[in-house]
């Protein structure tokens, strides 16, 4: 019960809408959306086992497991669970999902301590806003550029910090017959923080601005046929799904997403400069 307990409305006004159920959607080939209406979880499947990325809120775990089954797969065949970034709304369900599936959990080095203790460090821009999450029993580290393999599946981690120190973008290839697409699960690019944090001169996370800039540059040069983001609304996923399969394919989407992230950071830095005593 502790693993699936949700947050009350006062602590998280958005959680109820984020956690509304959504039927699983096959995005392309062996890549499935199995998350909730407002929080992405992706299942990449193979005959040798599956990879799951992200776990939503703590009480998203039962919905994600139900979606895996509804899509025709067994949760017990999930061999690895990955993470976009170490916040409670994307990693909160990982502990329960790992317990049910027996999967190994893997993440970028800066994200590992937060996942293990269930609380962010002071280097997280949203430290004072963050909610606790069930700690994950064991987490393996994946290096920048590291490839996670399960049978024929190969997913590459790209460090794209800024939103959090451990923010990660994952890329892989999915095929339908002879047609293959490069899929990018791009991490959040929003410079959101608590009232005390300043990106301009943070002593706790001094590389935050550089991490944002590096992430945007990376997204601009990635081969990107189909973009998905931790909050589906950030990449208009449901509008694209409603428009039909070909609307999901947009080779400029990653570049637009990077440009929006860069503009958001520039606006935040301008605000910080104006507010500095």
mmCIF file of N, CA, C and O in Angstrom, residues 148-234:
data_model
loop_
_atom_site.group_PDB
_atom_site.id
_atom_site.type_symbol
_atom_site.label_atom_id
_atom_site.label_comp_id
_atom_site.label_asym_id
_atom_site.label_seq_id
_atom_site.Cartn_x
_atom_site.Cartn_y
_atom_site.Cartn_z
ATOM 1 N N UNK A 148 22.008 0.687 -23.287
ATOM 2 C CA UNK A 148 21.348 -0.355 -22.504
ATOM 3 C C UNK A 148 20.759 -1.361 -23.485
ATOM 4 O O UNK A 148 20.004 -0.996 -24.379
ATOM 5 N N UNK A 149 21.097 -2.641 -23.285
ATOM 6 C CA UNK A 149 20.663 -3.672 -24.225
ATOM 7 C C UNK A 149 19.820 -4.728 -23.519
ATOM 8 O O UNK A 149 20.148 -5.186 -22.436
ATOM 9 N N UNK A 150 18.729 -5.089 -24.169
ATOM 10 C CA UNK A 150 17.918 -6.230 -23.787
ATOM 11 C C UNK A 150 17.621 -6.988 -25.071
ATOM 12 O O UNK A 150 16.858 -6.510 -25.918
ATOM 13 N N UNK A 151 18.236 -8.143 -25.242
ATOM 14 C CA UNK A 151 18.078 -8.863 -26.495
ATOM 15 C C UNK A 151 18.445 -7.968 -27.666
ATOM 16 O O UNK A 151 19.529 -7.370 -27.690
ATOM 17 N N UNK A 152 17.540 -7.799 -28.636
ATOM 18 C CA UNK A 152 17.844 -6.948 -29.789
ATOM 19 C C UNK A 152 17.662 -5.451 -29.524
ATOM 20 O O UNK A 152 18.006 -4.630 -30.381
ATOM 21 N N UNK A 153 17.141 -5.087 -28.379
ATOM 22 C CA UNK A 153 16.887 -3.682 -28.077
ATOM 23 C C UNK A 153 18.178 -2.985 -27.681
ATOM 24 O O UNK A 153 19.012 -3.543 -26.960
ATOM 25 N N UNK A 154 18.345 -1.751 -28.122
ATOM 26 C CA UNK A 154 19.522 -0.949 -27.776
ATOM 27 C C UNK A 154 19.068 0.493 -27.595
ATOM 28 O O UNK A 154 18.694 1.160 -28.567
ATOM 29 N N UNK A 155 19.104 0.972 -26.362
ATOM 30 C CA UNK A 155 18.683 2.334 -26.041
ATOM 31 C C UNK A 155 19.888 3.112 -25.529
ATOM 32 O O UNK A 155 20.616 2.635 -24.650
ATOM 33 N N UNK A 156 20.094 4.306 -26.073
ATOM 34 C CA UNK A 156 21.256 5.127 -25.727
ATOM 35 C C UNK A 156 20.851 6.276 -24.824
ATOM 36 O O UNK A 156 19.859 6.974 -25.089
ATOM 37 N N UNK A 157 21.620 6.478 -23.755
ATOM 38 C CA UNK A 157 21.397 7.591 -22.846
ATOM 39 C C UNK A 157 22.211 8.799 -23.279
ATOM 40 O O UNK A 157 23.407 8.683 -23.564
ATOM 41 N N UNK A 158 21.555 9.950 -23.334
ATOM 42 C CA UNK A 158 22.223 11.228 -23.616
ATOM 43 C C UNK A 158 21.942 12.141 -22.419
ATOM 44 O O UNK A 158 20.777 12.444 -22.134
ATOM 45 N N UNK A 159 22.980 12.591 -21.747
ATOM 46 C CA UNK A 159 22.791 13.487 -20.612
ATOM 47 C C UNK A 159 22.266 14.833 -21.109
ATOM 48 O O UNK A 159 22.910 15.514 -21.920
ATOM 49 N N UNK A 160 21.093 15.206 -20.654
ATOM 50 C CA UNK A 160 20.478 16.493 -21.014
ATOM 51 C C UNK A 160 19.943 17.127 -19.732
ATOM 52 O O UNK A 160 18.735 17.260 -19.541
ATOM 53 N N UNK A 161 20.849 17.497 -18.849
ATOM 54 C CA UNK A 161 20.474 18.078 -17.574
ATOM 55 C C UNK A 161 20.001 19.511 -17.694
ATOM 56 O O UNK A 161 19.871 20.068 -18.779
ATOM 57 N N UNK A 162 19.784 20.107 -16.539
ATOM 58 C CA UNK A 162 19.292 21.479 -16.463
ATOM 59 C C UNK A 162 18.011 21.511 -15.670
ATOM 60 O O UNK A 162 17.915 22.161 -14.628
ATOM 61 N N UNK A 163 16.997 20.807 -16.144
ATOM 62 C CA UNK A 163 15.749 20.668 -15.399
ATOM 63 C C UNK A 163 16.033 19.966 -14.073
ATOM 64 O O UNK A 163 15.493 20.329 -13.030
ATOM 65 N N UNK A 164 16.867 18.937 -14.135
ATOM 66 C CA UNK A 164 17.482 18.300 -12.967
ATOM 67 C C UNK A 164 18.918 17.964 -13.347
ATOM 68 O O UNK A 164 19.245 17.867 -14.536
ATOM 69 N N UNK A 165 19.790 17.726 -12.370
ATOM 70 C CA UNK A 165 21.158 17.345 -12.711
ATOM 71 C C UNK A 165 21.239 16.030 -13.485
ATOM 72 O O UNK A 165 22.147 15.844 -14.305
ATOM 73 N N UNK A 166 20.311 15.112 -13.224
ATOM 74 C CA UNK A 166 20.384 13.801 -13.866
ATOM 75 C C UNK A 166 19.506 13.628 -15.076
ATOM 76 O O UNK A 166 19.320 12.505 -15.561
ATOM 77 N N UNK A 167 18.966 14.720 -15.613
ATOM 78 C CA UNK A 167 18.066 14.628 -16.757
ATOM 79 C C UNK A 167 18.700 13.892 -17.928
ATOM 80 O O UNK A 167 19.842 14.140 -18.290
ATOM 81 N N UNK A 168 17.913 12.995 -18.529
ATOM 82 C CA UNK A 168 18.431 12.135 -19.595
ATOM 83 C C UNK A 168 17.438 12.040 -20.742
ATOM 84 O O UNK A 168 16.226 11.912 -20.523
ATOM 85 N N UNK A 169 17.967 12.079 -21.945
ATOM 86 C CA UNK A 169 17.203 11.798 -23.152
ATOM 87 C C UNK A 169 17.604 10.408 -23.634
ATOM 88 O O UNK A 169 18.790 10.065 -23.645
ATOM 89 N N UNK A 170 16.616 9.614 -24.028
ATOM 90 C CA UNK A 170 16.864 8.254 -24.504
ATOM 91 C C UNK A 170 16.500 8.142 -25.980
ATOM 92 O O UNK A 170 15.493 8.705 -26.416
ATOM 93 N N UNK A 171 17.331 7.447 -26.740
ATOM 94 C CA UNK A 171 17.064 7.260 -28.163
ATOM 95 C C UNK A 171 17.160 5.782 -28.528
ATOM 96 O O UNK A 171 17.944 5.036 -27.936
ATOM 97 N N UNK A 172 16.372 5.371 -29.500
ATOM 98 C CA UNK A 172 16.411 3.998 -30.012
ATOM 99 C C UNK A 172 15.742 3.974 -31.372
ATOM 100 O O UNK A 172 15.189 4.977 -31.834
ATOM 101 N N UNK A 173 15.778 2.826 -32.023
ATOM 102 C CA UNK A 173 15.172 2.655 -33.344
ATOM 103 C C UNK A 173 14.086 1.595 -33.256
ATOM 104 O O UNK A 173 14.295 0.529 -32.678
ATOM 105 N N UNK A 174 12.935 1.919 -33.807
ATOM 106 C CA UNK A 174 11.835 0.959 -33.901
ATOM 107 C C UNK A 174 11.479 0.763 -35.362
ATOM 108 O O UNK A 174 11.562 1.706 -36.163
ATOM 109 N N UNK A 175 11.068 -0.464 -35.696
ATOM 110 C CA UNK A 175 10.786 -0.788 -37.098
ATOM 111 C C UNK A 175 9.408 -1.423 -37.249
ATOM 112 O O UNK A 175 8.916 -2.103 -36.346
ATOM 113 N N UNK A 176 8.805 -1.150 -38.392
ATOM 114 C CA UNK A 176 7.606 -1.853 -38.849
ATOM 115 C C UNK A 176 7.925 -2.382 -40.234
ATOM 116 O O UNK A 176 7.979 -1.617 -41.204
ATOM 117 N N UNK A 177 8.165 -3.672 -40.321
ATOM 118 C CA UNK A 177 8.606 -4.221 -41.590
ATOM 119 C C UNK A 177 9.944 -3.624 -41.980
ATOM 120 O O UNK A 177 10.896 -3.609 -41.190
ATOM 121 N N UNK A 178 10.019 -3.082 -43.181
ATOM 122 C CA UNK A 178 11.268 -2.497 -43.666
ATOM 123 C C UNK A 178 11.429 -1.040 -43.269
ATOM 124 O O UNK A 178 12.477 -0.441 -43.489
ATOM 125 N N UNK A 179 10.397 -0.449 -42.667
ATOM 126 C CA UNK A 179 10.451 0.970 -42.309
ATOM 127 C C UNK A 179 10.895 1.122 -40.852
ATOM 128 O O UNK A 179 10.293 0.537 -39.948
ATOM 129 N N UNK A 180 11.937 1.900 -40.639
ATOM 130 C CA UNK A 180 12.461 2.119 -39.291
ATOM 131 C C UNK A 180 12.480 3.614 -38.980
ATOM 132 O O UNK A 180 12.736 4.440 -39.854
ATOM 133 N N UNK A 181 12.203 3.946 -37.728
ATOM 134 C CA UNK A 181 12.217 5.332 -37.270
ATOM 135 C C UNK A 181 13.143 5.478 -36.078
ATOM 136 O O UNK A 181 13.236 4.586 -35.231
ATOM 137 N N UNK A 182 13.819 6.634 -36.000
ATOM 138 C CA UNK A 182 14.620 6.990 -34.834
ATOM 139 C C UNK A 182 13.703 7.704 -33.844
ATOM 140 O O UNK A 182 13.180 8.783 -34.134
ATOM 141 N N UNK A 183 13.533 7.089 -32.673
ATOM 142 C CA UNK A 183 12.625 7.634 -31.666
ATOM 143 C C UNK A 183 13.435 8.315 -30.575
ATOM 144 O O UNK A 183 14.457 7.793 -30.115
ATOM 145 N N UNK A 184 12.997 9.509 -30.181
ATOM 146 C CA UNK A 184 13.680 10.304 -29.158
ATOM 147 C C UNK A 184 12.708 10.570 -28.021
ATOM 148 O O UNK A 184 11.646 11.164 -28.226
ATOM 149 N N UNK A 185 13.072 10.100 -26.842
ATOM 150 C CA UNK A 185 12.332 10.451 -25.621
ATOM 151 C C UNK A 185 13.136 11.544 -24.942
ATOM 152 O O UNK A 185 14.084 11.288 -24.217
ATOM 153 N N UNK A 186 12.774 12.787 -25.252
ATOM 154 C CA UNK A 186 13.557 13.953 -24.832
ATOM 155 C C UNK A 186 13.104 14.435 -23.469
ATOM 156 O O UNK A 186 11.914 14.670 -23.241
ATOM 157 N N UNK A 187 14.055 14.621 -22.566
ATOM 158 C CA UNK A 187 13.725 15.028 -21.207
ATOM 159 C C UNK A 187 13.180 16.454 -21.172
ATOM 160 O O UNK A 187 13.330 17.232 -22.122
ATOM 161 N N UNK A 188 12.566 16.799 -20.057
ATOM 162 C CA UNK A 188 11.994 18.134 -19.866
ATOM 163 C C UNK A 188 13.069 19.205 -19.985
ATOM 164 O O UNK A 188 14.184 19.041 -19.493
ATOM 165 N N UNK A 189 12.719 20.330 -20.608
ATOM 166 C CA UNK A 189 13.687 21.415 -20.848
ATOM 167 C C UNK A 189 13.259 22.706 -20.166
ATOM 168 O O UNK A 189 13.732 23.784 -20.525
ATOM 169 N N UNK A 190 12.380 22.630 -19.187
ATOM 170 C CA UNK A 190 11.855 23.836 -18.553
ATOM 171 C C UNK A 190 12.702 24.240 -17.347
ATOM 172 O O UNK A 190 12.976 23.403 -16.478
ATOM 173 N N UNK A 191 13.100 25.514 -17.254
ATOM 174 C CA UNK A 191 13.907 26.002 -16.122
ATOM 175 C C UNK A 191 13.027 26.389 -14.935
ATOM 176 O O UNK A 191 12.943 27.556 -14.541
ATOM 177 N N UNK A 192 12.367 25.412 -14.353
ATOM 178 C CA UNK A 192 11.481 25.637 -13.214
ATOM 179 C C UNK A 192 12.285 25.452 -11.934
ATOM 180 O O UNK A 192 13.142 24.575 -11.844
ATOM 181 N N UNK A 193 12.007 26.285 -10.925
ATOM 182 C CA UNK A 193 12.741 26.145 -9.668
ATOM 183 C C UNK A 193 11.879 26.602 -8.498
ATOM 184 O O UNK A 193 10.814 27.215 -8.678
ATOM 185 N N UNK A 194 12.381 26.318 -7.288
ATOM 186 C CA UNK A 194 11.768 26.899 -6.108
ATOM 187 C C UNK A 194 12.183 28.370 -5.997
ATOM 188 O O UNK A 194 12.961 28.877 -6.825
ATOM 189 N N UNK A 195 11.682 29.056 -5.003
ATOM 190 C CA UNK A 195 11.902 30.500 -4.902
ATOM 191 C C UNK A 195 13.344 30.870 -4.573
ATOM 192 O O UNK A 195 13.762 32.010 -4.819
ATOM 193 N N UNK A 196 14.095 29.935 -4.017
ATOM 194 C CA UNK A 196 15.454 30.245 -3.583
ATOM 195 C C UNK A 196 16.502 30.011 -4.668
ATOM 196 O O UNK A 196 17.592 30.569 -4.606
ATOM 197 N N UNK A 197 16.174 29.210 -5.642
ATOM 198 C CA UNK A 197 17.182 28.805 -6.622
ATOM 199 C C UNK A 197 17.318 29.839 -7.734
ATOM 200 O O UNK A 197 16.333 30.341 -8.256
ATOM 201 N N UNK A 198 18.574 30.132 -8.096
ATOM 202 C CA UNK A 198 18.866 30.990 -9.241
ATOM 203 C C UNK A 198 19.809 30.238 -10.180
ATOM 204 O O UNK A 198 20.891 29.797 -9.773
ATOM 205 N N UNK A 199 19.378 30.077 -11.421
ATOM 206 C CA UNK A 199 20.237 29.398 -12.390
ATOM 207 C C UNK A 199 21.525 30.178 -12.631
ATOM 208 O O UNK A 199 22.583 29.605 -12.897
ATOM 209 N N UNK A 200 21.447 31.502 -12.540
ATOM 210 C CA UNK A 200 22.570 32.367 -12.876
ATOM 211 C C UNK A 200 23.789 32.118 -12.007
ATOM 212 O O UNK A 200 24.924 32.133 -12.500
ATOM 213 N N UNK A 201 23.586 31.877 -10.720
ATOM 214 C CA UNK A 201 24.743 31.809 -9.827
ATOM 215 C C UNK A 201 24.567 30.762 -8.735
ATOM 216 O O UNK A 201 24.982 30.969 -7.599
ATOM 217 N N UNK A 202 23.966 29.622 -9.067
ATOM 218 C CA UNK A 202 23.759 28.584 -8.074
ATOM 219 C C UNK A 202 25.082 27.939 -7.674
ATOM 220 O O UNK A 202 25.869 27.511 -8.530
ATOM 221 N N UNK A 203 25.318 27.858 -6.373
ATOM 222 C CA UNK A 203 26.492 27.146 -5.870
ATOM 223 C C UNK A 203 26.211 25.648 -5.762
ATOM 224 O O UNK A 203 27.139 24.839 -5.774
ATOM 225 N N UNK A 204 24.941 25.270 -5.656
ATOM 226 C CA UNK A 204 24.596 23.857 -5.539
ATOM 227 C C UNK A 204 24.590 23.154 -6.893
ATOM 228 O O UNK A 204 24.870 21.953 -6.973
ATOM 229 N N UNK A 205 24.248 23.878 -7.944
ATOM 230 C CA UNK A 205 24.213 23.296 -9.292
ATOM 231 C C UNK A 205 24.832 24.311 -10.256
ATOM 232 O O UNK A 205 24.146 24.907 -11.082
ATOM 233 N N UNK A 206 26.142 24.496 -10.181
ATOM 234 C CA UNK A 206 26.783 25.555 -10.966
ATOM 235 C C UNK A 206 26.803 25.304 -12.466
ATOM 236 O O UNK A 206 26.997 26.240 -13.238
ATOM 237 N N UNK A 207 26.590 24.060 -12.905
ATOM 238 C CA UNK A 207 26.621 23.758 -14.342
ATOM 239 C C UNK A 207 25.227 23.738 -14.961
ATOM 240 O O UNK A 207 25.062 23.290 -16.101
ATOM 241 N N UNK A 208 24.218 24.238 -14.250
ATOM 242 C CA UNK A 208 22.846 24.136 -14.742
ATOM 243 C C UNK A 208 22.673 24.789 -16.112
ATOM 244 O O UNK A 208 22.094 24.192 -17.031
ATOM 245 N N UNK A 209 23.170 26.008 -16.269
ATOM 246 C CA UNK A 209 22.998 26.706 -17.549
ATOM 247 C C UNK A 209 23.747 25.966 -18.659
ATOM 248 O O UNK A 209 23.209 25.746 -19.750
ATOM 249 N N UNK A 210 24.973 25.563 -18.372
ATOM 250 C CA UNK A 210 25.760 24.826 -19.371
ATOM 251 C C UNK A 210 25.070 23.510 -19.738
ATOM 252 O O UNK A 210 25.079 23.098 -20.909
ATOM 253 N N UNK A 211 24.456 22.855 -18.753
ATOM 254 C CA UNK A 211 23.749 21.602 -19.037
ATOM 255 C C UNK A 211 22.547 21.844 -19.940
ATOM 256 O O UNK A 211 22.287 21.074 -20.878
ATOM 257 N N UNK A 212 21.814 22.932 -19.681
ATOM 258 C CA UNK A 212 20.701 23.273 -20.573
ATOM 259 C C UNK A 212 21.208 23.515 -21.992
ATOM 260 O O UNK A 212 20.659 22.986 -22.966
ATOM 261 N N UNK A 213 22.246 24.331 -22.133
ATOM 262 C CA UNK A 213 22.756 24.678 -23.463
ATOM 263 C C UNK A 213 23.249 23.430 -24.199
ATOM 264 O O UNK A 213 23.003 23.266 -25.410
ATOM 265 N N UNK A 214 23.934 22.576 -23.465
ATOM 266 C CA UNK A 214 24.443 21.347 -24.083
ATOM 267 C C UNK A 214 23.279 20.459 -24.525
ATOM 268 O O UNK A 214 23.321 19.839 -25.597
ATOM 269 N N UNK A 215 22.230 20.387 -23.710
ATOM 270 C CA UNK A 215 21.077 19.573 -24.058
ATOM 271 C C UNK A 215 20.358 20.063 -25.294
ATOM 272 O O UNK A 215 19.971 19.278 -26.168
ATOM 273 N N UNK A 216 20.183 21.368 -25.381
ATOM 274 C CA UNK A 216 19.522 21.927 -26.568
ATOM 275 C C UNK A 216 20.337 21.653 -27.835
ATOM 276 O O UNK A 216 19.791 21.280 -28.877
ATOM 277 N N UNK A 217 21.648 21.819 -27.744
ATOM 278 C CA UNK A 217 22.513 21.560 -28.892
ATOM 279 C C UNK A 217 22.431 20.094 -29.314
ATOM 280 O O UNK A 217 22.418 19.772 -30.510
ATOM 281 N N UNK A 218 22.374 19.210 -28.345
ATOM 282 C CA UNK A 218 22.276 17.789 -28.658
ATOM 283 C C UNK A 218 20.969 17.479 -29.362
ATOM 284 O O UNK A 218 20.942 16.763 -30.375
ATOM 285 N N UNK A 219 19.856 18.005 -28.846
ATOM 286 C CA UNK A 219 18.556 17.722 -29.446
ATOM 287 C C UNK A 219 18.478 18.228 -30.881
ATOM 288 O O UNK A 219 17.800 17.634 -31.726
ATOM 289 N N UNK A 220 19.174 19.311 -31.165
ATOM 290 C CA UNK A 220 19.156 19.864 -32.522
ATOM 291 C C UNK A 220 19.882 18.971 -33.522
ATOM 292 O O UNK A 220 19.573 19.012 -34.713
ATOM 293 N N UNK A 221 20.828 18.175 -33.046
ATOM 294 C CA UNK A 221 21.594 17.370 -33.999
ATOM 295 C C UNK A 221 21.230 15.883 -33.993
ATOM 296 O O UNK A 221 21.714 15.123 -34.834
ATOM 297 N N UNK A 222 20.368 15.475 -33.079
ATOM 298 C CA UNK A 222 19.951 14.078 -33.059
ATOM 299 C C UNK A 222 19.126 13.730 -34.293
ATOM 300 O O UNK A 222 18.357 14.552 -34.799
ATOM 301 N N UNK A 223 19.265 12.508 -34.751
ATOM 302 C CA UNK A 223 18.332 11.984 -35.745
ATOM 303 C C UNK A 223 17.021 11.717 -35.020
ATOM 304 O O UNK A 223 16.966 10.912 -34.097
ATOM 305 N N UNK A 224 15.975 12.406 -35.428
ATOM 306 C CA UNK A 224 14.737 12.437 -34.639
ATOM 307 C C UNK A 224 13.543 12.357 -35.580
ATOM 308 O O UNK A 224 13.153 13.345 -36.195
ATOM 309 N N UNK A 225 12.962 11.156 -35.684
ATOM 310 C CA UNK A 225 11.777 10.982 -36.519
ATOM 311 C C UNK A 225 10.492 11.115 -35.719
ATOM 312 O O UNK A 225 9.476 11.567 -36.235
ATOM 313 N N UNK A 226 10.546 10.697 -34.442
ATOM 314 C CA UNK A 226 9.346 10.697 -33.612
ATOM 315 C C UNK A 226 9.754 11.130 -32.204
ATOM 316 O O UNK A 226 10.552 10.467 -31.549
ATOM 317 N N UNK A 227 9.223 12.262 -31.769
ATOM 318 C CA UNK A 227 9.548 12.832 -30.470
ATOM 319 C C UNK A 227 8.460 12.507 -29.449
ATOM 320 O O UNK A 227 7.276 12.647 -29.731
ATOM 321 N N UNK A 228 8.899 12.093 -28.250
ATOM 322 C CA UNK A 228 8.006 11.923 -27.111
ATOM 323 C C UNK A 228 8.661 12.624 -25.930
ATOM 324 O O UNK A 228 9.891 12.687 -25.836
ATOM 325 N N UNK A 229 7.836 13.163 -25.017
ATOM 326 C CA UNK A 229 8.353 13.902 -23.867
ATOM 327 C C UNK A 229 7.697 13.382 -22.581
ATOM 328 O O UNK A 229 6.629 12.785 -22.629
ATOM 329 N N UNK A 230 8.332 13.605 -21.415
ATOM 330 C CA UNK A 230 7.787 13.083 -20.152
ATOM 331 C C UNK A 230 6.363 13.534 -19.845
ATOM 332 O O UNK A 230 5.591 12.770 -19.275
ATOM 333 N N UNK A 231 6.037 14.781 -20.169
ATOM 334 C CA UNK A 231 4.645 15.224 -20.146
ATOM 335 C C UNK A 231 4.176 15.218 -21.607
ATOM 336 O O UNK A 231 4.705 15.987 -22.431
ATOM 337 N N UNK A 232 3.226 14.370 -21.975
ATOM 338 C CA UNK A 232 2.843 14.271 -23.391
ATOM 339 C C UNK A 232 2.404 15.600 -23.985
ATOM 340 O O UNK A 232 2.613 15.855 -25.175
ATOM 341 N N UNK A 233 1.838 16.482 -23.166
ATOM 342 C CA UNK A 233 1.400 17.771 -23.674
ATOM 343 C C UNK A 233 2.529 18.650 -24.163
ATOM 344 O O UNK A 233 2.316 19.530 -25.006
ATOM 345 N N UNK A 234 3.740 18.441 -23.650
ATOM 346 C CA UNK A 234 4.878 19.264 -24.065
ATOM 347 C C UNK A 234 5.271 19.024 -25.517
ATOM 348 O O UNK A 234 5.961 19.852 -26.114
#
